[in-house]
Amino acid sequence: MGVLLETHGLVKAFGGFHAVDNVDLVVNDGEIRSVIGPNGAGKTTLFNVVTGHLRPTHGHVRFAGEDITGKSPHTVTRHGLARAFQITNVFPRMTVLESVQCAVLARRRRTSDFVTWYHRSARDAAMEVIEAVGLVEVAEQEARTLSHGDQRALEVALALATGPRLLLLDEPTAGMSPWETERTVELVRDLARARGLTVLFCEHDMNVVFAISDRITVMHQGRVIAEGVPEEVRQNEEVVRVYLGDQV
Amino acid sequence: MRRVGLPVALIVVLVVLSYTLPTSRLLVLENVLALALFAVATNLLLGYGGLVSFGQASFYGLGAYVVAASWAHYKTPFWVAFILAPVAGAVLALVVGALALRTRRLYFALLTLAFSQLFFTVAEKWYGFTQGDNGIFGTMIPSKLAEPQAGFLFVLAVTVIAMLILWKVTESPFGLTLRAIRENRERAEALGVNVYWHQLLAFIISGAFCALAGVLFVVHDQAAYPQLLDWTKSGDPVLVSVIGGMYTFLGPAVGALVYQYGHDLIIEYTTHWQLVLGIVLLAIVLFVPDGLAGLFSLAGWRRAGARVRSILRRQAEVG
Ligand SMILES: Nc1ncnc2c1ncn2[C@@H]1O[C@H](COP(=O)(O)OP(=O)(O)OP(=O)(O)O)[C@@H](O)[C@H]1O
Ligand SMILES: [Mg+2]
């Protein structure tokens, strides 16, 4: 089991404020890793730097042995690192099927093909992903008409359809009903176990975090303050003090 | 099948009309066709790409000037110029797009406007080549095409073929991706789409077909003059697309029809054509953002109804 994602001395400063402060993160191939921490700890910013949405102030990001520091988001995605956003971020006037087809086409580098018909291209591959996230019934609906939970699922489907090796999920179950949360947890577990995907996610629902994480990284004020298997983290005094304490 | 039926019926009607309409009316219809192609080509950017360009007249005018100037200076045969014009449009669009697409939204619109003013000035001042304000007039098209009916059928054929190609583009993976970029640029990027490249490609295709529409103008008018590149000319296809509906492929063509005949009808009753146009635009933007073409579908009516209700409700809350 090799290292898939590695950050080294990663810093992201906004003015004088260090939102991400000297983070060394090592994610192994095939693991489910969660990043937890209070609001404003720097989790989303860390994701943004890793996926190229923000340029790091210092430090490096390596993915599958290649330096991807500061590369543009679409290049990072092509390396096999896909992202679902914390704020639901879909294509409002496009149907679920069209949206996912677009992601599949992007994976196949076929998006500038204007000779074939998109209805036929990538339809089967798209439906497969839509089935995996449980959106078959609403496949022909425009994204703007979906329920919040379904939009979150579409968010995951879009990331998944780009054919990643590493899936980054920013609070995948935020705002979901208990039933939808359970569906998402099962999906993530299935993706990692059955398809060998590596998952890096941040989440405030501790039931979800402790249920599926192989390892947990805890952030506070931009720094990593603890890391380990769920049991270790649960018993870490500092973690309990800054974060878990007010979760119970 | 339904999607094909209406356009085919329309083409048949137009061909029949070419045999029955008096010349003056046929020429108006020819004008509508050129405007329709100009608008549909512009709408590839506006409706599909979400890019508001106020400079498409540059390409339209360029298309006209390629035919007129090459005839005036080199006696180039029309058919050669006919092929050259869209190529020239594509090349110019590559240059303008490569620079303007580095910016977004308002800045993009302003840059395209600035470029079009630049080209307008060139057309006006480069007297030796363009004959400046006077424009270029003359028998620059084959005598066969100068006959009203043949000319009309030619314009019709070019418009139909060009629209078929553009339609194909919008229904391709590229067209789908363009819509995704319009809907959510960041998300499309996160899927691995090179946004800049796709928008540039759309800009080039649009530029080529706008130039082709300019050639059709020459078939209609046998002239080219600087006003063809004026920024108000760039406004036409944008207005027409909004009126007809920029989220449907043929919406802008419907808009072109309504615009032309609406204009002709209204100026018979009032000199305030601009005022009426303004009111119509306002009503469309407020109540039927999907445009007139949106009203052809049941869903369009429902959305328009919901829109009116919500505006009334908000008014009631405020007042
Ligand atoms: N573009 C920005 N400019 C300035 N400050 C920013 C910017 N983006 C984030 N921050 C700040 O960086 C800190 C970390 O924010 P971030 O969104 O990464 O937190 P988070 O851990 O994802 O929190 P949450 O759990 O609420 O999602 C916050 O204090 C935030 O205000
Ligand atoms: Mg966050």
Coordinates of C-alpha atoms and ligand atoms in Angstrom, one line a residue:
Chain A
M1 CA 0.0 0.0 0.0
G2 CA 1.8 3.1 -1.3
V3 CA 1.4 6.7 -0.6
L4 CA -1.2 8.4 -2.9
L5 CA -1.4 12.0 -1.7
E6 CA 1.3 13.8 0.2
T7 CA 1.5 17.4 1.3
H8 CA 4.7 18.8 2.6
G9 CA 4.9 22.0 4.7
L10 CA 1.7 23.3 3.2
V11 CA 0.9 26.9 4.1
K12 CA -2.0 29.1 2.8
A13 CA -2.0 32.6 4.1
F14 CA -4.7 35.2 3.6
G15 CA -2.8 38.4 4.4
G16 CA -1.1 37.7 7.7
F17 CA -3.6 35.0 8.7
H18 CA -2.5 31.4 8.1
A19 CA -5.7 29.4 7.3
V20 CA -3.5 26.3 6.6
D21 CA -0.4 26.3 8.6
N22 CA 2.5 23.9 7.8
V23 CA 0.4 20.8 7.1
D24 CA 2.1 17.5 6.3
L25 CA -0.5 15.1 5.2
V26 CA 0.1 11.5 4.0
V27 CA -2.8 9.6 2.5
N28 CA -2.3 6.0 1.6
D29 CA -3.7 4.3 -1.4
G30 CA -7.1 2.7 -0.7
E31 CA -7.7 4.2 2.7
I32 CA -10.7 6.3 3.9
R33 CA -9.3 9.3 5.6
S34 CA -11.3 12.0 7.4
V35 CA -10.3 15.5 8.3
I36 CA -12.1 16.9 11.3
G37 CA -11.9 20.1 13.3
P38 CA -14.0 23.1 14.4
N39 CA -15.5 25.6 12.0
G40 CA -12.7 27.7 10.4
A41 CA -10.0 25.1 11.2
G42 CA -8.9 25.3 7.6
K43 CA -10.3 22.0 6.1
T44 CA -11.9 23.5 3.1
T45 CA -8.9 25.7 2.5
L46 CA -6.6 22.6 2.6
F47 CA -8.8 20.9 0.0
N48 CA -8.7 24.1 -2.1
V49 CA -5.0 24.1 -2.1
V50 CA -4.7 20.4 -2.9
T51 CA -7.1 20.6 -5.9
G52 CA -5.5 23.7 -7.3
H53 CA -8.4 26.1 -6.5
L54 CA -6.0 28.1 -4.4
R55 CA -2.3 28.5 -4.8
P56 CA -0.3 27.5 -1.7
T57 CA 1.8 30.2 -0.1
H58 CA 4.5 27.6 0.8
G59 CA 4.9 23.9 0.5
H60 CA 4.2 21.1 -2.0
V61 CA 1.5 18.7 -3.0
R62 CA 2.4 15.4 -4.5
F63 CA -0.1 13.0 -6.0
A64 CA 0.7 9.5 -7.2
G65 CA 4.4 10.5 -7.3
E66 CA 3.9 13.6 -9.3
D67 CA 4.3 17.2 -8.1
I68 CA 0.9 18.9 -8.7
T69 CA 1.6 22.0 -6.6
G70 CA -0.2 25.1 -8.1
K71 CA -1.6 23.3 -11.1
S72 CA -5.0 24.4 -12.4
P73 CA -8.1 22.6 -11.2
H74 CA -8.8 21.0 -14.5
T75 CA -5.3 19.6 -14.7
V76 CA -5.4 18.3 -11.2
T77 CA -8.7 16.5 -12.0
R78 CA -7.0 14.9 -15.0
H79 CA -4.4 13.5 -12.6
G80 CA -7.2 11.5 -11.0
L81 CA -8.1 13.7 -8.0
A82 CA -11.8 14.6 -8.0
R83 CA -13.7 16.8 -5.7
A84 CA -17.3 17.2 -4.4
F85 CA -17.9 20.6 -2.9
Q86 CA -19.1 21.7 0.5
I87 CA -21.5 24.2 -1.0
T88 CA -23.7 22.4 -3.5
N89 CA -22.2 23.2 -6.8
V90 CA -24.1 21.6 -9.7
F91 CA -25.4 22.7 -13.1
P92 CA -28.9 24.1 -12.4
R93 CA -30.4 24.0 -15.9
M94 CA -29.0 20.6 -16.9
T95 CA -30.5 17.2 -16.1
V96 CA -28.8 14.8 -13.8
L97 CA -27.9 12.6 -16.8
E98 CA -26.5 15.4 -18.8
S99 CA -24.4 16.6 -15.9
V100 CA -22.9 13.2 -15.3
Q101 CA -22.4 12.6 -19.0
C102 CA -20.4 15.8 -19.1
A103 CA -18.2 14.5 -16.4
V104 CA -17.7 11.2 -18.2
L105 CA -16.8 13.0 -21.4
A106 CA -14.3 15.1 -19.5
R107 CA -12.7 11.9 -18.2
R108 CA -12.5 10.6 -21.8
R109 CA -11.1 14.0 -23.0
R110 CA -14.0 14.1 -25.5
T111 CA -15.5 17.5 -24.4
S112 CA -14.3 19.3 -27.5
D113 CA -15.7 16.7 -29.9
F114 CA -18.4 18.3 -32.0
V115 CA -19.0 15.5 -34.4
T116 CA -20.9 12.9 -32.4
W117 CA -24.2 13.3 -30.5
Y118 CA -23.9 13.7 -26.8
H119 CA -27.2 11.7 -26.2
R120 CA -25.3 8.6 -27.3
S121 CA -21.9 9.4 -26.0
A122 CA -21.1 8.2 -22.5
R123 CA -24.8 7.5 -21.7
D124 CA -24.2 4.0 -20.3
A125 CA -21.2 5.0 -18.2
A126 CA -23.1 7.9 -16.8
M127 CA -26.1 5.8 -15.9
E128 CA -23.9 3.4 -14.1
V129 CA -22.6 6.2 -11.8
I130 CA -26.2 7.6 -11.4
E131 CA -27.3 4.1 -10.3
A132 CA -24.4 3.9 -7.8
V133 CA -25.4 7.1 -6.1
G134 CA -29.1 6.2 -6.2
L135 CA -30.4 8.9 -8.6
V136 CA -31.9 6.7 -11.3
E137 CA -35.5 8.0 -10.7
V138 CA -34.5 11.6 -11.1
A139 CA -32.0 11.1 -14.0
E140 CA -34.1 13.2 -16.4
Q141 CA -34.8 16.0 -14.0
E142 CA -33.0 19.3 -14.1
A143 CA -30.6 19.7 -11.2
R144 CA -32.3 22.9 -9.9
T145 CA -35.5 20.9 -9.3
L146 CA -33.8 18.2 -7.1
S147 CA -34.1 18.0 -3.3
H148 CA -31.1 19.1 -1.3
G149 CA -30.1 15.5 -0.5
D150 CA -30.3 14.6 -4.2
Q151 CA -28.2 17.6 -5.2
R152 CA -25.5 16.4 -2.7
A153 CA -25.6 12.9 -4.2
L154 CA -25.3 14.5 -7.7
E155 CA -22.3 16.4 -6.3
V156 CA -20.7 13.1 -5.4
A157 CA -21.7 11.5 -8.8
L158 CA -20.0 14.3 -10.7
A159 CA -16.8 13.7 -8.8
L160 CA -17.0 10.0 -9.2
A161 CA -17.7 10.2 -12.9
T162 CA -14.4 11.8 -13.7
G163 CA -12.9 8.4 -12.8
P164 CA -10.7 9.5 -9.9
R165 CA -8.2 7.5 -7.8
L166 CA -8.7 9.9 -4.9
L167 CA -12.1 11.3 -4.1
L168 CA -12.3 14.5 -2.0
L169 CA -15.6 15.1 -0.3
D170 CA -16.2 18.3 1.6
E171 CA -19.0 17.5 4.1
P172 CA -20.8 15.0 1.9
T173 CA -23.7 14.6 4.4
A174 CA -24.3 18.2 5.4
G175 CA -28.0 18.9 5.4
M176 CA -29.0 15.4 4.6
S177 CA -31.8 13.5 6.2
P178 CA -30.7 10.5 8.4
W179 CA -31.8 8.2 5.6
E180 CA -29.8 10.1 3.0
T181 CA -26.8 10.2 5.3
E182 CA -26.9 6.4 5.7
R183 CA -27.1 6.0 1.9
T184 CA -24.0 8.2 1.5
V185 CA -22.1 6.4 4.1
E186 CA -22.8 3.1 2.4
L187 CA -21.8 4.5 -0.9
V188 CA -18.5 5.8 0.3
R189 CA -17.7 2.5 2.0
D190 CA -18.6 0.6 -1.1
L191 CA -16.5 2.8 -3.3
A192 CA -13.5 2.4 -1.2
R193 CA -13.9 -1.3 -0.5
A194 CA -15.3 -2.6 -3.8
R195 CA -13.6 -0.2 -6.3
G196 CA -10.4 0.5 -4.4
L197 CA -10.9 4.2 -4.4
T198 CA -9.1 6.4 -1.9
V199 CA -11.4 8.8 0.0
L200 CA -10.4 12.0 1.8
F201 CA -13.3 13.7 3.4
C202 CA -14.2 16.3 6.0
E203 CA -17.3 16.0 8.0
H204 CA -18.9 17.4 11.2
D205 CA -21.1 14.3 11.8
M206 CA -19.0 12.2 14.2
N207 CA -21.2 9.1 13.7
V208 CA -20.2 9.2 10.1
V209 CA -16.6 9.9 10.8
F210 CA -16.1 7.1 13.3
A211 CA -18.1 4.7 11.3
I212 CA -16.1 4.7 8.1
S213 CA -12.7 6.3 8.6
D214 CA -9.5 4.2 8.6
R215 CA -7.6 7.1 10.0
I216 CA -8.6 10.5 11.2
T217 CA -6.6 13.8 10.9
V218 CA -7.6 16.6 13.3
M219 CA -7.1 20.2 12.4
H220 CA -7.3 23.3 14.6
Q221 CA -6.4 26.8 13.6
G222 CA -4.8 25.7 10.4
R223 CA -2.5 23.1 12.0
V224 CA -2.8 19.3 12.3
I225 CA -3.0 18.6 16.1
A226 CA -3.6 14.9 16.0
E227 CA -3.7 11.9 13.6
G228 CA -4.5 8.3 14.1
V229 CA -7.0 5.5 14.0
P230 CA -10.4 6.4 15.4
E231 CA -9.7 4.9 18.9
E232 CA -6.5 6.9 19.3
V233 CA -8.2 10.2 18.2
R234 CA -11.2 9.6 20.4
Q235 CA -8.9 9.4 23.4
N236 CA -6.6 12.2 22.5
E237 CA -7.0 14.9 25.3
E238 CA -6.3 17.9 23.1
V239 CA -8.8 16.7 20.5
V240 CA -11.4 16.2 23.1
R241 CA -10.7 19.7 24.5
V242 CA -10.8 21.7 21.2
Y243 CA -13.4 19.7 19.3
L244 CA -14.9 16.5 20.4
G245 CA -15.8 17.9 23.8
D246 CA -18.6 20.0 22.5
Q247 CA -19.8 17.3 20.1
V248 CA -21.1 15.2 23.0
Chain B
M1 CA -39.4 13.6 -35.0
R2 CA -41.4 16.6 -33.6
R3 CA -38.2 18.6 -33.4
V4 CA -37.5 18.0 -37.1
G5 CA -41.1 18.4 -38.3
L6 CA -41.5 22.1 -37.7
P7 CA -38.3 23.3 -39.3
V8 CA -39.0 21.1 -42.4
A9 CA -42.5 22.5 -42.7
L10 CA -41.0 26.0 -42.4
I11 CA -38.5 25.4 -45.2
V12 CA -41.2 24.1 -47.5
V13 CA -43.3 27.2 -46.8
L14 CA -40.4 29.5 -47.5
V15 CA -39.7 27.7 -50.8
V16 CA -43.3 28.1 -51.8
L17 CA -43.3 31.7 -50.8
S18 CA -40.3 32.4 -53.1
Y19 CA -42.6 31.5 -56.0
T20 CA -45.5 33.6 -54.9
L21 CA -44.3 36.7 -53.0
P22 CA -43.7 40.0 -54.8
T23 CA -40.0 40.9 -55.0
S24 CA -40.1 43.6 -52.3
R25 CA -41.6 41.2 -49.7
L26 CA -39.2 38.4 -50.7
L27 CA -36.3 40.8 -50.0
V28 CA -37.6 41.5 -46.5
L29 CA -37.8 37.8 -45.9
E30 CA -34.2 37.4 -47.2
N31 CA -33.1 40.0 -44.7
V32 CA -34.8 38.0 -41.9
L33 CA -32.9 34.9 -42.9
A34 CA -29.5 36.7 -42.7
L35 CA -30.4 38.2 -39.4
A36 CA -31.6 34.8 -38.2
L37 CA -28.3 33.2 -39.0
F38 CA -26.4 36.1 -37.4
A39 CA -28.5 35.7 -34.3
V40 CA -28.3 31.9 -34.0
A41 CA -24.5 32.1 -34.5
T42 CA -24.2 34.8 -31.8
N43 CA -26.5 32.7 -29.5
L44 CA -23.9 29.9 -29.5
L45 CA -22.0 32.3 -27.3
L46 CA -24.9 34.0 -25.5
G47 CA -27.4 31.2 -24.8
Y48 CA -25.2 28.2 -24.9
G49 CA -21.9 29.7 -23.7
G50 CA -23.2 32.3 -21.3
L51 CA -20.9 34.8 -23.0
V52 CA -22.3 38.2 -23.8
S53 CA -20.3 39.6 -26.7
F54 CA -21.0 43.0 -28.0
G55 CA -18.7 42.6 -30.9
Q56 CA -20.2 40.1 -33.2
A57 CA -20.8 42.7 -35.9
S58 CA -17.0 42.8 -36.4
F59 CA -17.3 39.3 -37.9
Y60 CA -20.5 40.1 -39.7
G61 CA -19.0 43.2 -41.3
L62 CA -15.7 41.4 -42.0
G63 CA -17.7 38.7 -44.0
A64 CA -19.4 41.5 -46.0
Y65 CA -16.1 43.3 -46.6
V66 CA -14.2 40.1 -47.7
V67 CA -16.7 39.7 -50.5
A68 CA -16.9 43.5 -51.4
A69 CA -13.3 44.5 -51.1
S70 CA -11.9 41.4 -52.8
W71 CA -14.2 42.0 -55.6
A72 CA -13.4 45.7 -55.8
H73 CA -9.6 45.3 -55.6
Y74 CA -8.8 41.8 -57.0
K75 CA -11.9 40.9 -59.0
T76 CA -12.0 37.8 -56.8
P77 CA -14.9 35.5 -57.9
F78 CA -17.8 35.5 -55.5
W79 CA -17.5 31.8 -54.8
V80 CA -13.9 32.2 -53.6
A81 CA -14.9 35.1 -51.3
F82 CA -17.8 33.0 -50.1
I83 CA -15.4 30.4 -48.8
L84 CA -12.8 32.9 -47.6
A85 CA -15.2 34.9 -45.5
P86 CA -16.0 32.4 -42.8
V87 CA -12.3 31.5 -42.7
A88 CA -11.4 35.1 -42.2
G89 CA -14.1 35.4 -39.5
A90 CA -12.7 32.4 -37.7
V91 CA -9.1 33.8 -37.8
L92 CA -10.2 37.2 -36.5
A93 CA -12.3 35.5 -33.8
L94 CA -9.3 33.5 -32.7
V95 CA -7.3 36.7 -32.2
V96 CA -10.1 38.7 -30.5
G97 CA -11.3 35.7 -28.4
A98 CA -7.8 34.7 -27.3
L99 CA -7.5 38.1 -25.7
A100 CA -11.0 38.9 -24.6
L101 CA -11.6 35.5 -23.0
R102 CA -8.8 36.2 -20.5
T103 CA -11.4 38.4 -18.8
R104 CA -14.9 37.7 -17.5
R105 CA -18.5 38.9 -17.7
L106 CA -18.6 42.7 -17.9
Y107 CA -15.0 43.0 -18.8
F108 CA -15.4 40.5 -21.6
A109 CA -18.4 42.3 -23.0
L110 CA -16.5 45.6 -22.8
L111 CA -13.4 44.2 -24.5
T112 CA -15.4 42.7 -27.4
L113 CA -17.1 46.1 -27.7
A114 CA -13.7 47.9 -27.7
F115 CA -12.4 45.5 -30.4
S116 CA -15.5 46.1 -32.5
Q117 CA -15.0 49.9 -32.3
L118 CA -11.5 49.4 -33.4
F119 CA -12.5 47.5 -36.5
F120 CA -15.2 50.0 -37.1
T121 CA -12.7 52.8 -37.2
V122 CA -10.4 50.8 -39.5
A123 CA -13.3 50.3 -41.9
E124 CA -14.1 53.9 -41.8
K125 CA -10.6 55.4 -42.1
W126 CA -8.8 52.9 -44.4
Y127 CA -10.1 54.7 -47.4
G128 CA -7.8 53.1 -49.9
F129 CA -9.2 49.7 -49.2
T130 CA -12.7 50.1 -47.9
Q131 CA -13.7 53.4 -49.5
G132 CA -14.4 54.7 -46.0
D133 CA -17.8 56.1 -45.3
N134 CA -19.0 55.7 -48.9
G135 CA -18.8 52.0 -48.7
I136 CA -18.3 49.6 -51.6
F137 CA -21.2 49.1 -54.0
G138 CA -21.5 47.3 -57.2
T139 CA -22.2 44.0 -59.0
M140 CA -20.2 41.9 -56.7
I141 CA -22.3 38.8 -56.8
P142 CA -23.0 36.5 -59.8
S143 CA -25.8 37.8 -62.0
K144 CA -27.7 34.7 -61.3
L145 CA -27.8 35.5 -57.6
A146 CA -28.9 39.0 -58.3
E147 CA -32.3 37.7 -59.5
P148 CA -34.6 37.9 -56.5
Q149 CA -35.9 34.4 -56.4
A150 CA -32.5 32.7 -57.0
G151 CA -30.9 35.0 -54.5
F152 CA -33.5 34.2 -51.9
L153 CA -33.2 30.4 -52.5
F154 CA -29.5 30.7 -52.2
V155 CA -29.7 32.6 -48.9
L156 CA -32.3 30.1 -47.7
A157 CA -30.0 27.1 -48.6
V158 CA -27.0 28.6 -46.9
T159 CA -29.0 29.6 -43.8
V160 CA -30.4 26.1 -43.5
I161 CA -27.1 24.3 -44.0
A162 CA -25.3 26.6 -41.6
M163 CA -28.0 26.2 -39.0
L164 CA -27.9 22.4 -39.3
I165 CA -24.1 22.5 -38.7
L166 CA -24.6 24.9 -35.7
W167 CA -27.4 22.7 -34.4
K168 CA -25.1 19.6 -34.6
V169 CA -22.5 21.5 -32.7
T170 CA -25.0 22.3 -29.9
E171 CA -26.1 18.7 -29.7
S172 CA -22.5 17.3 -29.5
P173 CA -20.4 16.6 -26.4
F174 CA -18.8 20.1 -27.1
G175 CA -22.3 21.7 -27.0
L176 CA -23.1 19.9 -23.7
T177 CA -19.8 21.0 -22.2
L178 CA -20.4 24.6 -23.3
R179 CA -23.7 24.6 -21.4
A180 CA -22.0 23.1 -18.4
I181 CA -19.5 26.0 -18.4
R182 CA -22.4 28.5 -18.7
E183 CA -24.2 26.9 -15.8
N184 CA -21.2 26.7 -13.5
R185 CA -17.8 27.6 -14.7
E186 CA -15.9 26.4 -11.6
R187 CA -17.7 23.1 -11.5
A188 CA -16.9 22.4 -15.1
E189 CA -13.3 23.2 -14.4
A190 CA -13.3 20.8 -11.5
L191 CA -14.5 18.1 -13.8
G192 CA -11.3 18.5 -15.8
V193 CA -12.7 20.8 -18.5
N194 CA -10.3 23.4 -20.0
V195 CA -12.8 26.3 -19.9
Y196 CA -10.7 28.8 -21.8
W197 CA -10.1 26.5 -24.7
H198 CA -13.8 25.5 -25.0
Q199 CA -14.9 29.1 -24.9
L200 CA -12.3 30.1 -27.5
L201 CA -13.5 27.3 -29.7
A202 CA -17.1 28.5 -29.4
F203 CA -16.0 32.1 -30.2
I204 CA -14.2 30.9 -33.3
I205 CA -17.2 28.9 -34.6
S206 CA -19.5 31.8 -33.8
G207 CA -17.2 34.2 -35.6
A208 CA -17.1 32.1 -38.7
F209 CA -20.8 31.8 -38.9
C210 CA -21.4 35.5 -38.2
A211 CA -19.1 36.2 -41.1
L212 CA -21.1 33.9 -43.3
A213 CA -24.2 35.9 -42.3
G214 CA -22.3 39.0 -43.5
V215 CA -21.9 37.3 -46.9
L216 CA -25.7 36.8 -47.0
F217 CA -26.1 40.5 -46.3
V218 CA -24.0 41.2 -49.4
V219 CA -26.2 38.9 -51.5
H220 CA -29.1 40.9 -50.2
D221 CA -27.7 44.4 -50.6
Q222 CA -24.6 44.1 -52.9
A223 CA -22.8 46.5 -50.6
A224 CA -20.5 46.8 -47.6
Y225 CA -20.1 49.9 -45.5
P226 CA -18.7 50.7 -42.0
Q227 CA -22.1 50.7 -40.2
L228 CA -22.1 46.9 -40.6
L229 CA -19.4 46.8 -37.9
D230 CA -21.0 49.4 -35.7
W231 CA -21.7 48.4 -32.1
T232 CA -25.5 48.9 -32.5
K233 CA -25.2 46.2 -35.2
S234 CA -23.7 44.0 -32.6
G235 CA -26.7 44.7 -30.4
D236 CA -29.2 43.3 -33.0
P237 CA -28.4 39.6 -32.6
V238 CA -28.3 39.9 -28.8
L239 CA -31.7 41.7 -28.7
V240 CA -33.2 39.2 -31.2
S241 CA -31.9 36.2 -29.1
V242 CA -33.3 37.6 -25.9
I243 CA -36.7 38.3 -27.6
G244 CA -36.9 34.9 -29.3
G245 CA -35.4 32.9 -26.4
M246 CA -31.7 32.2 -26.0
Y247 CA -32.1 28.8 -24.3
T248 CA -33.7 27.2 -27.4
F249 CA -31.8 26.7 -30.6
L250 CA -34.2 28.3 -33.0
G251 CA -35.3 31.0 -30.5
P252 CA -33.1 33.6 -32.0
A253 CA -34.5 32.9 -35.5
V254 CA -38.0 33.4 -34.1
G255 CA -36.8 36.6 -32.6
A256 CA -35.4 37.7 -36.0
L257 CA -38.7 37.2 -37.6
V258 CA -40.7 39.0 -34.9
Y259 CA -38.1 41.8 -34.8
Q260 CA -38.2 42.5 -38.5
Y261 CA -42.0 42.3 -39.0
G262 CA -42.7 44.0 -35.7
H263 CA -40.5 46.9 -36.8
D264 CA -42.2 47.1 -40.2
L265 CA -45.6 47.0 -38.6
I266 CA -45.0 49.4 -35.8
I267 CA -43.4 52.2 -37.9
E268 CA -46.6 52.3 -39.8
Y269 CA -48.4 53.6 -36.7
T270 CA -45.8 55.4 -34.7
T271 CA -42.3 56.9 -35.1
H272 CA -41.5 55.6 -31.6
W273 CA -40.3 52.2 -32.7
Q274 CA -37.4 52.3 -30.2
L275 CA -39.9 52.9 -27.4
V276 CA -42.1 50.0 -28.3
L277 CA -39.0 47.8 -28.6
G278 CA -37.9 48.9 -25.2
I279 CA -41.2 48.0 -23.7
V280 CA -41.3 44.6 -25.4
L281 CA -37.8 43.8 -24.2
L282 CA -38.7 44.8 -20.7
A283 CA -41.8 42.6 -20.7
I284 CA -39.8 39.6 -22.0
V285 CA -36.9 40.0 -19.6
L286 CA -39.4 40.3 -16.6
F287 CA -42.1 37.8 -17.6
V288 CA -40.8 35.3 -20.1
P289 CA -37.0 35.0 -19.6
D290 CA -37.1 32.0 -21.8
G291 CA -38.2 34.2 -24.7
L292 CA -41.0 33.8 -27.2
A293 CA -39.8 30.4 -28.2
G294 CA -40.3 29.3 -24.6
L295 CA -44.0 30.0 -25.0
F296 CA -44.2 27.2 -27.6
S297 CA -43.9 24.6 -24.9
L298 CA -46.2 23.9 -22.0
A299 CA -43.4 24.0 -19.5
G300 CA -42.6 27.5 -20.9
W301 CA -46.1 28.7 -20.2
R302 CA -46.0 27.3 -16.7
R303 CA -42.7 29.0 -16.0
A304 CA -44.0 32.3 -17.4
G305 CA -47.1 32.0 -15.3
A306 CA -45.1 31.2 -12.1
R307 CA -42.9 34.2 -12.9
V308 CA -45.8 36.6 -13.3
R309 CA -47.3 35.3 -10.1
S310 CA -44.1 35.7 -8.1
I311 CA -43.5 39.2 -9.4
L312 CA -47.1 40.2 -8.5
R313 CA -46.7 38.6 -5.1
R314 CA -43.5 40.5 -4.4
Q315 CA -45.2 43.7 -5.6
A316 CA -48.0 43.0 -3.1
E317 CA -45.5 42.5 -0.3
V318 CA -43.7 45.7 -1.1
G319 CA -46.8 47.8 -1.7
Ligands
LIG1 N1 -10.6 33.5 0.6 C1 -10.4 33.8 1.9 N2 -9.9 35.0 2.3 C2 -9.7 35.2 3.7 N3 -9.9 34.3 4.6 C3 -10.3 33.1 4.3 C4 -10.6 32.7 2.9 N4 -11.1 31.5 2.8 C5 -11.1 31.0 4.1 N5 -10.7 32.0 5.0 C6 -10.5 31.8 6.4 O1 -9.7 30.7 6.7 C7 -10.2 30.0 7.8 C8 -10.4 28.6 7.4 O2 -11.6 28.5 6.6 P1 -12.1 27.1 6.0 O3 -13.2 27.4 5.2 O4 -10.9 26.4 5.4 O5 -12.6 26.3 7.4 P2 -13.3 24.9 7.5 O6 -12.4 24.1 8.4 O7 -13.6 24.4 6.2 O8 -14.6 25.3 8.3 P3 -16.1 24.7 8.2 O9 -16.1 23.5 9.1 O10 -16.9 25.8 8.7 O11 -16.4 24.4 6.7 C9 -11.5 30.7 8.3 O12 -11.1 31.6 9.4 C10 -11.9 31.6 7.1 O13 -12.5 32.8 7.5
MG2 MG -15.3 24.0 5.1

